[in-house]
Tab-separated table of C-alpha atoms in Angstrom:
chain	number	residue	atom	x	y	z
A	1	MET	CA	0.000	0.000	0.000
A	2	ALA	CA	1.190	3.530	-0.776
A	3	ASN	CA	2.184	5.813	2.074
A	4	LEU	CA	-0.408	7.879	3.906
A	5	ILE	CA	0.106	11.618	3.470
A	6	THR	CA	-1.169	14.658	5.350
A	7	ILE	CA	-3.069	17.560	3.849
A	8	GLN	CA	-0.022	19.760	4.514
A	9	GLU	CA	2.205	17.404	2.528
A	10	ALA	CA	-0.377	17.311	-0.256
A	11	VAL	CA	-0.676	21.091	-0.499
A	12	ASP	CA	3.109	21.546	-0.428
A	13	SER	CA	3.496	18.985	-3.233
A	14	PHE	CA	0.782	20.791	-5.208
A	15	LYS	CA	2.703	24.057	-4.745
A	16	ARG	CA	6.001	22.473	-5.805
A	17	LEU	CA	4.597	21.057	-9.055
A	18	ILE	CA	2.882	24.316	-10.007
A	19	GLU	CA	5.840	26.547	-9.222
A	20	ASP	CA	8.447	24.255	-10.804
A	21	SER	CA	6.382	24.249	-13.997
A	22	ILE	CA	6.207	28.066	-13.993
A	23	ARG	CA	9.982	28.364	-13.623
A	24	LYS	CA	10.602	25.862	-16.412
A	25	GLY	CA	7.988	26.902	-18.947
A	26	GLY	CA	5.951	29.864	-17.794
A	27	ILE	CA	2.201	30.166	-17.899
A	28	ASN	CA	1.715	27.538	-20.615
A	29	ALA	CA	3.622	24.938	-18.613
A	30	LYS	CA	1.617	25.824	-15.513
A	31	GLU	CA	-1.681	25.344	-17.363
A	32	ALA	CA	-0.436	22.043	-18.808
A	33	MET	CA	0.535	20.871	-15.332
A	34	ILE	CA	-2.946	21.678	-14.007
A	35	ARG	CA	-4.574	19.841	-16.937
A	36	SER	CA	-2.431	16.786	-16.194
A	37	SER	CA	-4.224	16.434	-12.818
A	38	LYS	CA	-0.912	15.595	-11.122
A	39	PRO	CA	-1.164	18.464	-8.595
A	40	ILE	CA	-4.784	17.814	-7.587
A	41	ASN	CA	-4.075	14.096	-7.260
A	42	TYR	CA	-2.058	14.915	-4.141
A	43	ILE	CA	-5.248	16.280	-2.564
A	44	HIS	CA	-7.033	13.068	-3.588
A	45	GLU	CA	-4.347	11.091	-1.771
A	46	ALA	CA	-4.710	13.210	1.362
A	47	VAL	CA	-8.470	12.577	1.373
A	48	LYS	CA	-7.941	8.817	1.037
A	49	SER	CA	-5.243	8.875	3.712
A	50	ASP	CA	-7.516	10.648	6.171
A	51	LEU	CA	-10.297	8.136	5.533
A	52	ILE	CA	-7.884	5.289	6.291
A	53	ARG	CA	-6.620	7.012	9.449
A	54	SER	CA	-10.264	7.325	10.492
A	55	GLY	CA	-10.759	3.571	10.294
A	56	ILE	CA	-11.983	2.963	6.745
A	57	PRO	CA	-10.439	-0.272	5.371
A	58	PRO	CA	-8.252	0.581	2.356
A	59	GLN	CA	-10.037	-1.998	0.181
A	60	ARG	CA	-13.262	0.018	0.398
A	61	ILE	CA	-11.682	3.139	-1.121
A	62	TYR	CA	-11.874	3.855	-4.870
A	63	PRO	CA	-9.544	4.558	-6.510
A	64	PRO	CA	-7.200	2.755	-4.121
A	65	LEU	CA	-4.532	4.722	-2.268
A	66	GLY	CA	-1.687	5.543	-4.657
A	67	ASN	CA	-3.828	5.011	-7.760
A	68	THR	CA	-5.995	7.181	-10.006
A	69	LYS	CA	-8.119	4.294	-11.290
A	70	PRO	CA	-10.587	2.662	-11.097
A	71	GLU	CA	-13.083	5.378	-10.272
A	72	LEU	CA	-16.695	4.444	-9.575
A	73	ARG	CA	-19.032	5.719	-12.304
A	74	LEU	CA	-22.219	6.360	-10.386
A	75	ALA	CA	-25.631	7.149	-11.848
A	76	GLY	CA	-27.670	10.064	-10.597
A	77	PHE	CA	-30.910	11.515	-11.909
A	78	ILE	CA	-29.390	13.441	-14.821
A	79	LYS	CA	-26.098	11.743	-15.636
A	80	GLN	CA	-23.568	9.056	-14.840
A	81	LYS	CA	-20.206	10.394	-13.729
A	82	HIS	CA	-16.879	9.106	-12.476
A	83	GLN	CA	-16.456	10.116	-8.829
A	84	ASP	CA	-13.148	11.443	-7.515
A	85	VAL	CA	-12.975	9.415	-4.290
A	86	CYS	CA	-15.530	6.911	-3.013
A	87	VAL	CA	-15.988	4.711	0.026
A	88	ALA	CA	-17.833	1.574	-1.058
A	89	PRO	CA	-20.508	0.213	1.297
A	90	ASN	CA	-19.627	-2.574	3.681
A	91	GLY	CA	-21.489	-5.821	2.988
A	92	TYR	CA	-23.162	-4.683	-0.249
A	93	ASN	CA	-22.372	-5.886	-3.751
A	94	PRO	CA	-23.139	-4.004	-6.975
A	95	GLU	CA	-26.330	-5.143	-8.688
A	96	GLU	CA	-26.750	-4.065	-12.290
A	97	GLU	CA	-30.062	-2.434	-13.121
A	98	THR	CA	-31.687	-0.588	-16.005
A	99	LEU	CA	-32.692	2.975	-15.229
A	100	THR	CA	-36.344	3.815	-15.818
A	101	GLU	CA	-36.633	7.581	-15.225
A	102	GLY	CA	-35.423	10.853	-16.694
A	103	ILE	CA	-32.885	11.332	-19.440
A	104	LEU	CA	-30.997	8.202	-18.329
A	105	ARG	CA	-34.037	6.036	-19.051
A	106	GLU	CA	-32.918	2.622	-20.399
A	107	ALA	CA	-29.263	3.290	-19.493
A	108	THR	CA	-27.429	0.606	-17.527
A	109	ASP	CA	-26.418	1.333	-13.948
A	110	TYR	CA	-23.703	-1.203	-13.144
A	111	TYR	CA	-23.924	-0.638	-9.377
A	112	GLY	CA	-27.636	-0.252	-8.659
A	113	ARG	CA	-29.474	2.290	-6.546
A	114	ASP	CA	-28.996	0.585	-3.162
A	115	TYR	CA	-25.233	0.268	-3.601
A	116	THR	CA	-24.952	3.831	-4.922
A	117	GLU	CA	-26.953	5.344	-2.071
A	118	ARG	CA	-24.723	3.639	0.501
A	119	THR	CA	-21.519	4.842	-1.171
A	120	ILE	CA	-19.759	7.933	0.184
A	121	SER	CA	-18.708	10.138	-2.726
A	122	ILE	CA	-16.226	12.998	-2.367
A	123	ASN	CA	-15.606	15.579	-5.089
A	124	ILE	CA	-12.202	17.286	-5.082
A	125	ARG	CA	-11.579	20.492	-7.015
A	126	SER	CA	-9.300	23.494	-7.153
A	127	GLN	CA	-9.565	26.905	-8.774
A	128	MET	CA	-6.217	28.623	-9.017
A	129	SER	CA	-7.016	31.725	-11.088
A	130	SER	CA	-9.827	34.130	-12.000
A	131	LEU	CA	-11.582	33.396	-8.724
A	132	ALA	CA	-14.078	36.232	-9.021
A	133	LYS	CA	-14.629	35.903	-12.772
A	134	ASN	CA	-15.460	32.189	-12.828
A	135	PHE	CA	-17.303	31.954	-9.530
A	136	ASP	CA	-20.918	31.665	-10.710
A	137	THR	CA	-20.226	28.901	-13.221
A	138	LEU	CA	-18.136	26.874	-10.780
A	139	TYR	CA	-20.622	27.275	-7.934
A	140	GLU	CA	-23.537	26.212	-10.147
A	141	ARG	CA	-21.570	23.128	-11.178
A	142	THR	CA	-20.857	22.258	-7.551
A	143	ILE	CA	-24.548	22.470	-6.660
A	144	ALA	CA	-25.570	20.465	-9.738
A	145	GLU	CA	-23.279	17.574	-8.769
A	146	ALA	CA	-24.992	17.231	-5.392
A	147	GLN	CA	-28.480	17.511	-6.878
A	148	ASN	CA	-27.766	14.894	-9.528
A	149	LEU	CA	-27.007	12.225	-6.922
A	150	HIS	CA	-29.343	13.328	-4.132
A	151	VAL	CA	-32.462	13.435	-6.320
A	152	ARG	CA	-31.998	9.747	-7.119
A	153	CYS	CA	-30.394	8.731	-3.805
A	154	PRO	CA	-31.616	11.114	-1.066
A	155	LYS	CA	-29.735	9.422	1.800
A	156	MET	CA	-26.395	9.404	-0.017
A	157	VAL	CA	-23.540	11.061	1.890
A	158	LEU	CA	-21.613	13.516	-0.273
A	159	GLY	CA	-18.456	15.479	0.463
A	160	GLU	CA	-16.797	18.351	-1.355
A	161	VAL	CA	-13.176	19.482	-0.991
A	162	TYR	CA	-12.594	22.785	-2.773
A	163	MET	CA	-9.202	24.502	-2.760
A	164	ILE	CA	-8.502	28.125	-3.663
A	165	PRO	CA	-5.459	30.369	-3.180
A	166	VAL	CA	-5.853	33.449	-1.001
A	167	LYS	CA	-3.379	35.141	-3.368
A	168	GLU	CA	-3.414	34.248	-7.045
A	169	TYR	CA	-0.281	33.687	-9.098
A	170	ASP	CA	0.690	36.761	-11.151
A	171	ALA	CA	-0.067	35.982	-14.812
A	172	VAL	CA	2.272	38.711	-16.106
A	173	ALA	CA	5.201	37.375	-14.084
A	174	MET	CA	4.453	33.815	-15.212
A	175	LYS	CA	5.038	34.844	-18.834
A	176	ALA	CA	8.635	35.539	-17.787
A	177	ASN	CA	8.906	32.179	-15.973
A	178	THR	CA	8.757	33.966	-12.621
A	179	VAL	CA	6.732	32.956	-9.574
A	180	ARG	CA	5.055	35.986	-8.080
A	181	TYR	CA	1.747	36.601	-6.332
A	182	ILE	CA	-0.939	39.217	-6.740
A	183	ASN	CA	-1.106	41.154	-3.498
A	184	LYS	CA	-4.753	42.149	-3.767
A	185	ILE	CA	-7.033	40.116	-1.538
A	186	GLY	CA	-9.269	37.768	-3.467
A	187	ALA	CA	-12.844	36.640	-2.957
A	188	VAL	CA	-12.219	34.859	0.350
A	189	GLU	CA	-15.314	36.099	2.192
A	190	LYS	CA	-17.578	35.377	-0.788
A	191	TYR	CA	-16.286	31.806	-1.083
A	192	ILE	CA	-16.692	31.120	2.634
A	193	ARG	CA	-20.267	32.404	2.700
A	194	SER	CA	-21.200	30.541	-0.457
A	195	PHE	CA	-19.847	27.208	0.746
A	196	GLN	CA	-21.399	27.732	4.175
A	197	ALA	CA	-24.735	27.859	2.336
A	198	ILE	CA	-24.311	24.328	0.957
A	199	ASN	CA	-22.513	22.761	3.928
A	200	GLY	CA	-24.390	20.321	6.141
A	201	ARG	CA	-27.507	18.315	5.327
A	202	PRO	CA	-28.836	16.668	8.498
A	203	ASP	CA	-32.293	16.076	6.960
A	204	TYR	CA	-31.977	13.882	3.867
A	205	THR	CA	-35.586	14.553	2.826
A	206	LYS	CA	-34.754	18.080	1.651
A	207	ASP	CA	-31.963	20.386	0.465
A	208	ASP	CA	-30.728	18.060	-2.278
A	209	TYR	CA	-28.360	20.811	-3.484
A	210	LYS	CA	-26.324	20.615	-0.268
A	211	TYR	CA	-23.407	18.398	0.686
A	212	GLU	CA	-23.277	16.477	3.925
A	213	ARG	CA	-19.906	18.144	4.506
A	214	VAL	CA	-17.826	20.698	2.616
A	215	CYS	CA	-14.148	21.476	3.148
A	216	LEU	CA	-12.954	24.814	1.775
A	217	LEU	CA	-9.163	24.781	1.635
A	218	LEU	CA	-7.950	28.383	1.733
A	219	VAL	CA	-4.236	28.291	0.999
A	220	ASP	CA	-1.508	30.931	0.944
A	221	PHE	CA	0.968	29.445	-1.528
A	222	GLU	CA	3.344	32.374	-1.065
A	223	GLN	CA	4.388	30.950	2.298
A	224	SER	CA	6.696	27.934	2.639
A	225	PRO	CA	5.349	25.608	3.810
A	226	ALA	CA	2.039	26.710	2.330
A	227	LYS	CA	-0.358	28.135	4.906
A	228	ILE	CA	-3.766	26.415	5.222
A	229	TYR	CA	-6.349	28.594	6.957
A	230	SER	CA	-8.632	26.746	9.367
A	231	THR	CA	-9.700	29.469	11.812
A	232	ASN	CA	-11.264	32.902	11.552
A	233	ASN	CA	-8.580	34.351	13.828
A	234	ASP	CA	-5.883	33.415	11.324
A	235	LEU	CA	-7.911	35.030	8.536
A	236	TYR	CA	-8.416	38.209	10.592
A	237	ASN	CA	-4.721	38.385	11.464
A	238	SER	CA	-3.760	38.051	7.793
A	239	GLY	CA	-6.251	40.704	6.697
A	240	LEU	CA	-8.221	38.193	4.635
A	241	LEU	CA	-11.534	38.574	6.462
A	242	PRO	CA	-13.104	41.684	8.038
A	243	PRO	CA	-13.474	41.283	11.830
A	244	ALA	CA	-17.193	42.131	11.586
A	245	SER	CA	-17.861	39.418	8.992
A	246	ASN	CA	-20.328	36.630	9.770
A	247	ALA	CA	-18.472	34.273	7.432
A	248	ASN	CA	-16.973	31.336	9.340
A	249	ILE	CA	-14.284	29.042	7.942
A	250	GLU	CA	-14.162	26.737	10.959
A	251	ALA	CA	-17.148	24.563	9.989
A	252	LEU	CA	-15.538	24.244	6.537
A	253	SER	CA	-12.101	23.290	7.845
A	254	TRP	CA	-10.143	20.186	6.940
A	255	GLU	CA	-10.037	19.195	10.598
A	256	MET	CA	-13.843	18.843	10.657
A	257	PHE	CA	-14.283	17.180	7.281
A	258	THR	CA	-13.700	13.433	7.485
A	259	ALA	CA	-15.103	12.865	10.967
A	260	SER	CA	-18.259	14.777	10.101
A	261	LEU	CA	-18.801	12.798	6.887
A	262	LEU	CA	-18.340	9.459	8.617
A	263	ASN	CA	-20.555	10.419	11.555
A	264	ASN	CA	-23.289	11.401	9.132
A	265	TYR	CA	-22.923	8.117	7.288
A	266	ASN	CA	-23.049	6.074	10.491
A	267	GLU	CA	-26.216	7.860	11.594
A	268	ARG	CA	-27.939	6.946	8.325
A	269	PHE	CA	-26.591	3.498	7.585
A	270	GLY	CA	-24.474	2.263	10.489
A	271	THR	CA	-20.916	1.111	9.852
């Protein structure tokens, strides 16, 4: 089995790959590195590692630790989609069925509704540039992913890990193969408030657009090691959040994520 890694190790490895690519080939190399998925795969590995540390048997995790395949391709109400990280249900086997509703009518679901609903699915994403410009589209996509699965499988436990930089990389400097950061403060408060609005779904009979638990990774890549913000006090002290703000990162922190997901799952299905 591959080694377990921490979220700090994952974020530092992400930073190293991005910044090495900038120094070697500028902005085009950086974009190619992001498209390769190599940086974000470190975050995938940290998620899997934390599940294993929390008592999940490695054989229930897809893709397995240290691997990027196989992913489970689960069917929701609108589409079938490969999931980033899944915990397969204990004691349940996939049972192929033909879908009978919606636009997937007559499509084959290779896992079946019961197996799917008892699977924990965790989406993992990052947005490293144009945070304000692309927000609406990315947020709508995040909500749609939860709705797709929850409409068909209301009790399904879903997680979302979303990483953004608190300072973006300077696009002008990247053209000269230089790593530099934009000093203006980004959309930190807006992201916190928006993800607060879809975090936590104690009642599975409603709010299908929400996730059972969201982790918003706010990272200052200018620092070495990279700084992960988990408390409001740290955000206040860094000037990233106004002291009078009602936005709260603590319920979205990495430290809360895995335990909250698993507790929610155990309440609905047992172990």
